[in-house]
Coordinates of C-alpha atoms in Angstrom, one line a residue:
X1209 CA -22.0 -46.9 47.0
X1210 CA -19.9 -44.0 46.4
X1211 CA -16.9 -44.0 43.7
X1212 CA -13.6 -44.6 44.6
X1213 CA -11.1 -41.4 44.0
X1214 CA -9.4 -42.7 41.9
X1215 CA -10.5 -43.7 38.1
X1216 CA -11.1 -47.5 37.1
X1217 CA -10.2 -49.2 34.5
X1218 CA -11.9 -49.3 31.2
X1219 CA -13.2 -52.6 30.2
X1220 CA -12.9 -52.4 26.3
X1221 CA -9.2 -51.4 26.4
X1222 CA -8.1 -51.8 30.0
X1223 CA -6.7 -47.7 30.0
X1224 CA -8.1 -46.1 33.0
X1225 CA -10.6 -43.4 31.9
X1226 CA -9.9 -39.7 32.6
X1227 CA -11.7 -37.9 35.0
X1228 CA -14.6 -35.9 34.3
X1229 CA -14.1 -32.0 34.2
X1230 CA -15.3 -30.2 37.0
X1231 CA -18.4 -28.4 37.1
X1232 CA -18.8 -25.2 34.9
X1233 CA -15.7 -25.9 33.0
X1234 CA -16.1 -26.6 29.3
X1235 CA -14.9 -29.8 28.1
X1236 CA -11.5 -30.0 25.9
X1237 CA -11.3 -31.9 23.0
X1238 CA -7.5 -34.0 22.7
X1239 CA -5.4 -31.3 21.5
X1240 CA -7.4 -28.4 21.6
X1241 CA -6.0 -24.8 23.2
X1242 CA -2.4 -25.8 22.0
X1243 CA -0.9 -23.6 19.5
X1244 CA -0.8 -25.2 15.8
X1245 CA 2.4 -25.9 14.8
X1246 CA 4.6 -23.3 12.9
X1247 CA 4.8 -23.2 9.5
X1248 CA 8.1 -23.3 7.6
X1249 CA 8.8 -19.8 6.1
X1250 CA 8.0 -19.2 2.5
X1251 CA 11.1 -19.6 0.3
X1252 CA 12.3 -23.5 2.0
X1253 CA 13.6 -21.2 5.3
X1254 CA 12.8 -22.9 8.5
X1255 CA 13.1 -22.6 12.1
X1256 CA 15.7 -19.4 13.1
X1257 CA 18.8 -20.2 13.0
X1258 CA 18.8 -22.6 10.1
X1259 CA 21.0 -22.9 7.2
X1260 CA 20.7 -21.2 3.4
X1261 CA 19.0 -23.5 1.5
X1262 CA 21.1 -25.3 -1.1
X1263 CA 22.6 -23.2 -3.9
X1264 CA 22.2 -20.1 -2.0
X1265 CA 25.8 -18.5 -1.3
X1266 CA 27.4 -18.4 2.1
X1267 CA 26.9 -14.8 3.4
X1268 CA 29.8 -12.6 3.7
X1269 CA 31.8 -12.0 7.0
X1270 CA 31.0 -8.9 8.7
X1271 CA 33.5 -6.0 8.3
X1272 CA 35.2 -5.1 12.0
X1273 CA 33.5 -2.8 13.9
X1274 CA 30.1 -1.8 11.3
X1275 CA 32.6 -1.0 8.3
X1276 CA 32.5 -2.1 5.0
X1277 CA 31.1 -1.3 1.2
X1278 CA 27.3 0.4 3.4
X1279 CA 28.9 1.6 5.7
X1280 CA 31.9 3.7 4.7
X1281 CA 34.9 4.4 8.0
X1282 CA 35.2 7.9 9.4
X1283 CA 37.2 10.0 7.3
X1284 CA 38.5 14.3 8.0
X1285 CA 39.6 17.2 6.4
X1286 CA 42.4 16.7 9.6
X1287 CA 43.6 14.3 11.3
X1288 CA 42.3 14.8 14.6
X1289 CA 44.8 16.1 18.1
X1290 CA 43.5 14.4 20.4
X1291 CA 44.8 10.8 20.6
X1292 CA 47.3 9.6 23.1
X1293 CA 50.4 9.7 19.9
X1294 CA 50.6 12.2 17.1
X1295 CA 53.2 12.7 14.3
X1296 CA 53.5 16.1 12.6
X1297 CA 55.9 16.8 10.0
X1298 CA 58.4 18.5 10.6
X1299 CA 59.6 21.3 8.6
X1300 CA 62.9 21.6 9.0
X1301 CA 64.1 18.2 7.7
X1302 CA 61.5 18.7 4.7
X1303 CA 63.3 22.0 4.1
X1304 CA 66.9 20.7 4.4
X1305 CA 65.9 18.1 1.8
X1306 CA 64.7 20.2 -0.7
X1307 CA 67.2 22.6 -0.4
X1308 CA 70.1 20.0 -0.4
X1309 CA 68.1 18.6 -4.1
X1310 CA 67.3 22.3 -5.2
X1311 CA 70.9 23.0 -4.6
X1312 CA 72.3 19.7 -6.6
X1313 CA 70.5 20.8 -9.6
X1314 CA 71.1 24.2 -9.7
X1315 CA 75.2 23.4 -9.5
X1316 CA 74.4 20.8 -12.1
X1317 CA 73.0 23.5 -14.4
X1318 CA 75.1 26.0 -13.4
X1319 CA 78.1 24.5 -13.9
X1320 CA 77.9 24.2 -17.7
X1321 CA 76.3 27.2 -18.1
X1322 CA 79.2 28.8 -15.9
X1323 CA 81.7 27.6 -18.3
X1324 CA 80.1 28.4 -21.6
X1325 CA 80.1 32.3 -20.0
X1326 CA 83.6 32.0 -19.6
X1327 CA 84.5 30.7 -23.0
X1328 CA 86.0 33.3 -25.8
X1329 CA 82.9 32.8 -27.7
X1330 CA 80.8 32.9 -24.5
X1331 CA 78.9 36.3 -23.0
X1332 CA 78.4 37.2 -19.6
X1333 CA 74.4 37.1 -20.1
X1334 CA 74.0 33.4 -20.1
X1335 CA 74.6 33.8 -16.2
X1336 CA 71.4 35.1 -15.6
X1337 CA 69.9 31.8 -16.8
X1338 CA 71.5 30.0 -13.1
X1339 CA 68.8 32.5 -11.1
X1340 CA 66.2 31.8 -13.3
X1341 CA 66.4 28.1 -13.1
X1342 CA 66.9 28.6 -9.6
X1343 CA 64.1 30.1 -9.1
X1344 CA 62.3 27.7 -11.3
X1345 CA 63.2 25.2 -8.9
X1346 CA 62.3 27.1 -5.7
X1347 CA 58.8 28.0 -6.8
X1348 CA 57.3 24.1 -6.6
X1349 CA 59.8 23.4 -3.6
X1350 CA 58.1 26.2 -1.1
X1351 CA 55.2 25.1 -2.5
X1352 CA 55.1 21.9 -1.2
X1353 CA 56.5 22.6 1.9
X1354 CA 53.3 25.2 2.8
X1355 CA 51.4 22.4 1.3
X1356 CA 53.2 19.7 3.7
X1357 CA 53.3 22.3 6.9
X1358 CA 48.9 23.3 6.3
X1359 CA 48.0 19.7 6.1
X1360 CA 48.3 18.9 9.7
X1361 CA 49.5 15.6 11.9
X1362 CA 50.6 12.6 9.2
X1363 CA 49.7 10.2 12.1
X1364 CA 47.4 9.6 15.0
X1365 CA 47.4 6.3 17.5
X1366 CA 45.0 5.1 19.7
X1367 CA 44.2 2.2 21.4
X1368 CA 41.0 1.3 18.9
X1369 CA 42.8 2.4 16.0
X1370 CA 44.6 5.0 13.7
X1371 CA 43.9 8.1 11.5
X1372 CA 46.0 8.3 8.2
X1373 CA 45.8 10.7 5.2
X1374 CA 44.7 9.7 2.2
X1375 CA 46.6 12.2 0.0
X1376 CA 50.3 12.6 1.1
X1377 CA 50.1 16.7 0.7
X1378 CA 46.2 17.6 2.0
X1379 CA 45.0 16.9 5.5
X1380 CA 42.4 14.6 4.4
X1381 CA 42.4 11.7 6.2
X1382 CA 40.3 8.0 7.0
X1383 CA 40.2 6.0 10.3
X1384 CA 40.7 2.7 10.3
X1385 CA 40.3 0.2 13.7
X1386 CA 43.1 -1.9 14.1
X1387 CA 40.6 -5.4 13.7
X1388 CA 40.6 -3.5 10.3
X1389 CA 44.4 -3.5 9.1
X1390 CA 45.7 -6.3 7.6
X1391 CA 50.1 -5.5 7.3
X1392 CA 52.0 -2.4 8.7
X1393 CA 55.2 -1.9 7.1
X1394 CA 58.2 0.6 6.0
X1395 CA 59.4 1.0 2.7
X1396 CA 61.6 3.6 0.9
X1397 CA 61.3 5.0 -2.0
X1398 CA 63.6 7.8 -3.1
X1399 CA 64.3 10.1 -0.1
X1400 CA 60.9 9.3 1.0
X1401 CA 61.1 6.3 3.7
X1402 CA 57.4 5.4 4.3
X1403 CA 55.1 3.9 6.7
X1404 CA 52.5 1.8 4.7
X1405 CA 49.1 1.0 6.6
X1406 CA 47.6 -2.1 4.4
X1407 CA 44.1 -2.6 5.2
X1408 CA 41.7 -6.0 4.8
X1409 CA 39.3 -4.8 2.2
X1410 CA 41.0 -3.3 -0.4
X1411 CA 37.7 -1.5 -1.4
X1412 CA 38.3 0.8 2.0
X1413 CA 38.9 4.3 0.8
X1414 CA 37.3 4.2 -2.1
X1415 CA 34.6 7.2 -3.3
X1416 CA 36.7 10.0 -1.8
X1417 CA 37.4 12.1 -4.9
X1418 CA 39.2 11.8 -8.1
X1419 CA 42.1 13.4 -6.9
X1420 CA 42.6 11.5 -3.5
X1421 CA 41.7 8.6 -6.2
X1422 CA 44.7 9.7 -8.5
X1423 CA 47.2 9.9 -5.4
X1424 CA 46.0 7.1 -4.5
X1425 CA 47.3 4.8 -7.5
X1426 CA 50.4 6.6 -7.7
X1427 CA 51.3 5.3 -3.8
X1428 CA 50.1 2.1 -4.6
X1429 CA 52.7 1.8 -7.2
X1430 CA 55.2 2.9 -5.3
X1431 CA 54.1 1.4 -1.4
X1432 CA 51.5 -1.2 -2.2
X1433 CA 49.1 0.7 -0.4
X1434 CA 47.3 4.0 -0.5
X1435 CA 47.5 4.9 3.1
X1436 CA 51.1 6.2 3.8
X1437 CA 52.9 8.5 6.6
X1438 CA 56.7 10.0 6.1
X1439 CA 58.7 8.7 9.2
X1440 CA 61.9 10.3 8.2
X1441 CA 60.4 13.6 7.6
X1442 CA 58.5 13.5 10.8
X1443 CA 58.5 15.7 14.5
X1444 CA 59.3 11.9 15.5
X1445 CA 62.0 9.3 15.2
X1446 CA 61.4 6.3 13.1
X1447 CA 62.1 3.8 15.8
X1448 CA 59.4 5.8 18.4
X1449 CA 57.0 6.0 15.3
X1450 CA 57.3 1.9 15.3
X1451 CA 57.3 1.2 19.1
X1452 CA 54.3 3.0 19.7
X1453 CA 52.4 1.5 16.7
X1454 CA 53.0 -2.2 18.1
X1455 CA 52.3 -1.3 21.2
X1456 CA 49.0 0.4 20.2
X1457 CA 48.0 -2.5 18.1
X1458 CA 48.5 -5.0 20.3
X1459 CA 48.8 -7.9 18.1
X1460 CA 45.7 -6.8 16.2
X1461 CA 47.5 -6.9 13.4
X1462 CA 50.8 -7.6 11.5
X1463 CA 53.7 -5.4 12.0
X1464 CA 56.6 -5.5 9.6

């Protein structure tokens, strides 16, 4: 009598047996051909994905687009041309300043001088002193307004971000995405009336130099941050400066 197709029970424990292999197939043990099972990692670290063991720290968040302490941002010896908005400065206001202070101080000296000269004890030589402080006073003023008119655009805008100078005279200058910024703001100090980009790490801009360092601590005296741009000494009004920056940052970060 032939066996039936399918398997019959087994008499000790009443499980059906399992079939025999087929011919010229070598017969599998229970278990065998599977992969073992994985090992946990040396060090307590298990399956991806898992959690730092206890007592190891939290790992830091990951600086916005790559950047952080590795990975320094972009910086130039000039703020590059070709975003959608640029601010220059402008000249002619810078000059009109100066002149207006240069010309303050020289009537201020002058004026005493001008009257000791006309006293009886007085001689007309001590007016040759008002030119020479005059000219004391124009030397470092044309000075810094080549040093303001070589240095290139104060400001660039872009939809992913902006370029700023790091040094409020040079042209060199760090870019800094938008996820990056923490607070954009004015502030005036002086006759200076200021556009302060804050970023989220304060440790961004740091390593460029001792004298971008040095500038650096003296605007973050004064501004509360180290990346600055003139606005009233600008090619462009204040309130187009401001429109274009919230419009470029998008929400991206705080404005005001």
């Amino acid at each position: 009598m032939t066996q039936p197709p399918y398997p019959q029970p087994d008499p000790a424990g009443g499980r059906p047996a399992p079939p025999p292999p087929p011919a010229g197939w070598p017969a599998q043990q229970p278990g065998q051909g599977w992969p073992p099972p994985q090992q946990p990692a040396t060090g307590g670290w298990g399956a991806p994905y898992q959690q730092p063991a206890p007592g190891w720290p939290a790992a830091p968040p990951a600086y916005p687009f790559g950047v952080g302490p590795a990975q320094p941002p972009p910086t130039a010896k000039r703020i590059p041309e070709d975003l959608p908005f640029v601010v220059r400065p402008s000249l002619g206001k810078r000059a009109l300043t100066l002149g207006l202070v240069t010309l303050v101080v020289g009537l201020v000296i002058a004026c005493p001088i001008g009257l000791a000269a006309s006293s009886e004890g007085g001689g007309a030589g001590l007016l040759f002193v008002i030119p020479v402080v005059l000219l004391f006073f124009a030397v470092p003023v044309g000075l810094q307004l080549w040093l303001v008119s070589s240095g290139g655009p104060i400001l660039a805008l872009g939809p992913a971000g902006l370029w700023i100078k790091t040094r409020p005279t040079r042209g060199q200058a760090i870019w800094l995405p938008w996820e990056a910024i923490d607070r954009i703001y004015l502030r005036r100090w002086a006759l200076e009336k200021m556009l302060c980009v804050k970023p989220r790490d304060p440790r961004v801009g740091s390593g460029l130099g001792a004298f971008t360092a040095l500038d650096s601590g003296m605007q973050q005296a004064f501004f509360g941050t180290g990346f600055t741009a003139t606005v009233n000494h600008a090619d462009r009004g204040e309130d187009e400066i401001m429109r274009a920056v919230v419009g470029y940052a998008a929400g991206r970060c705080r404005v005001g």
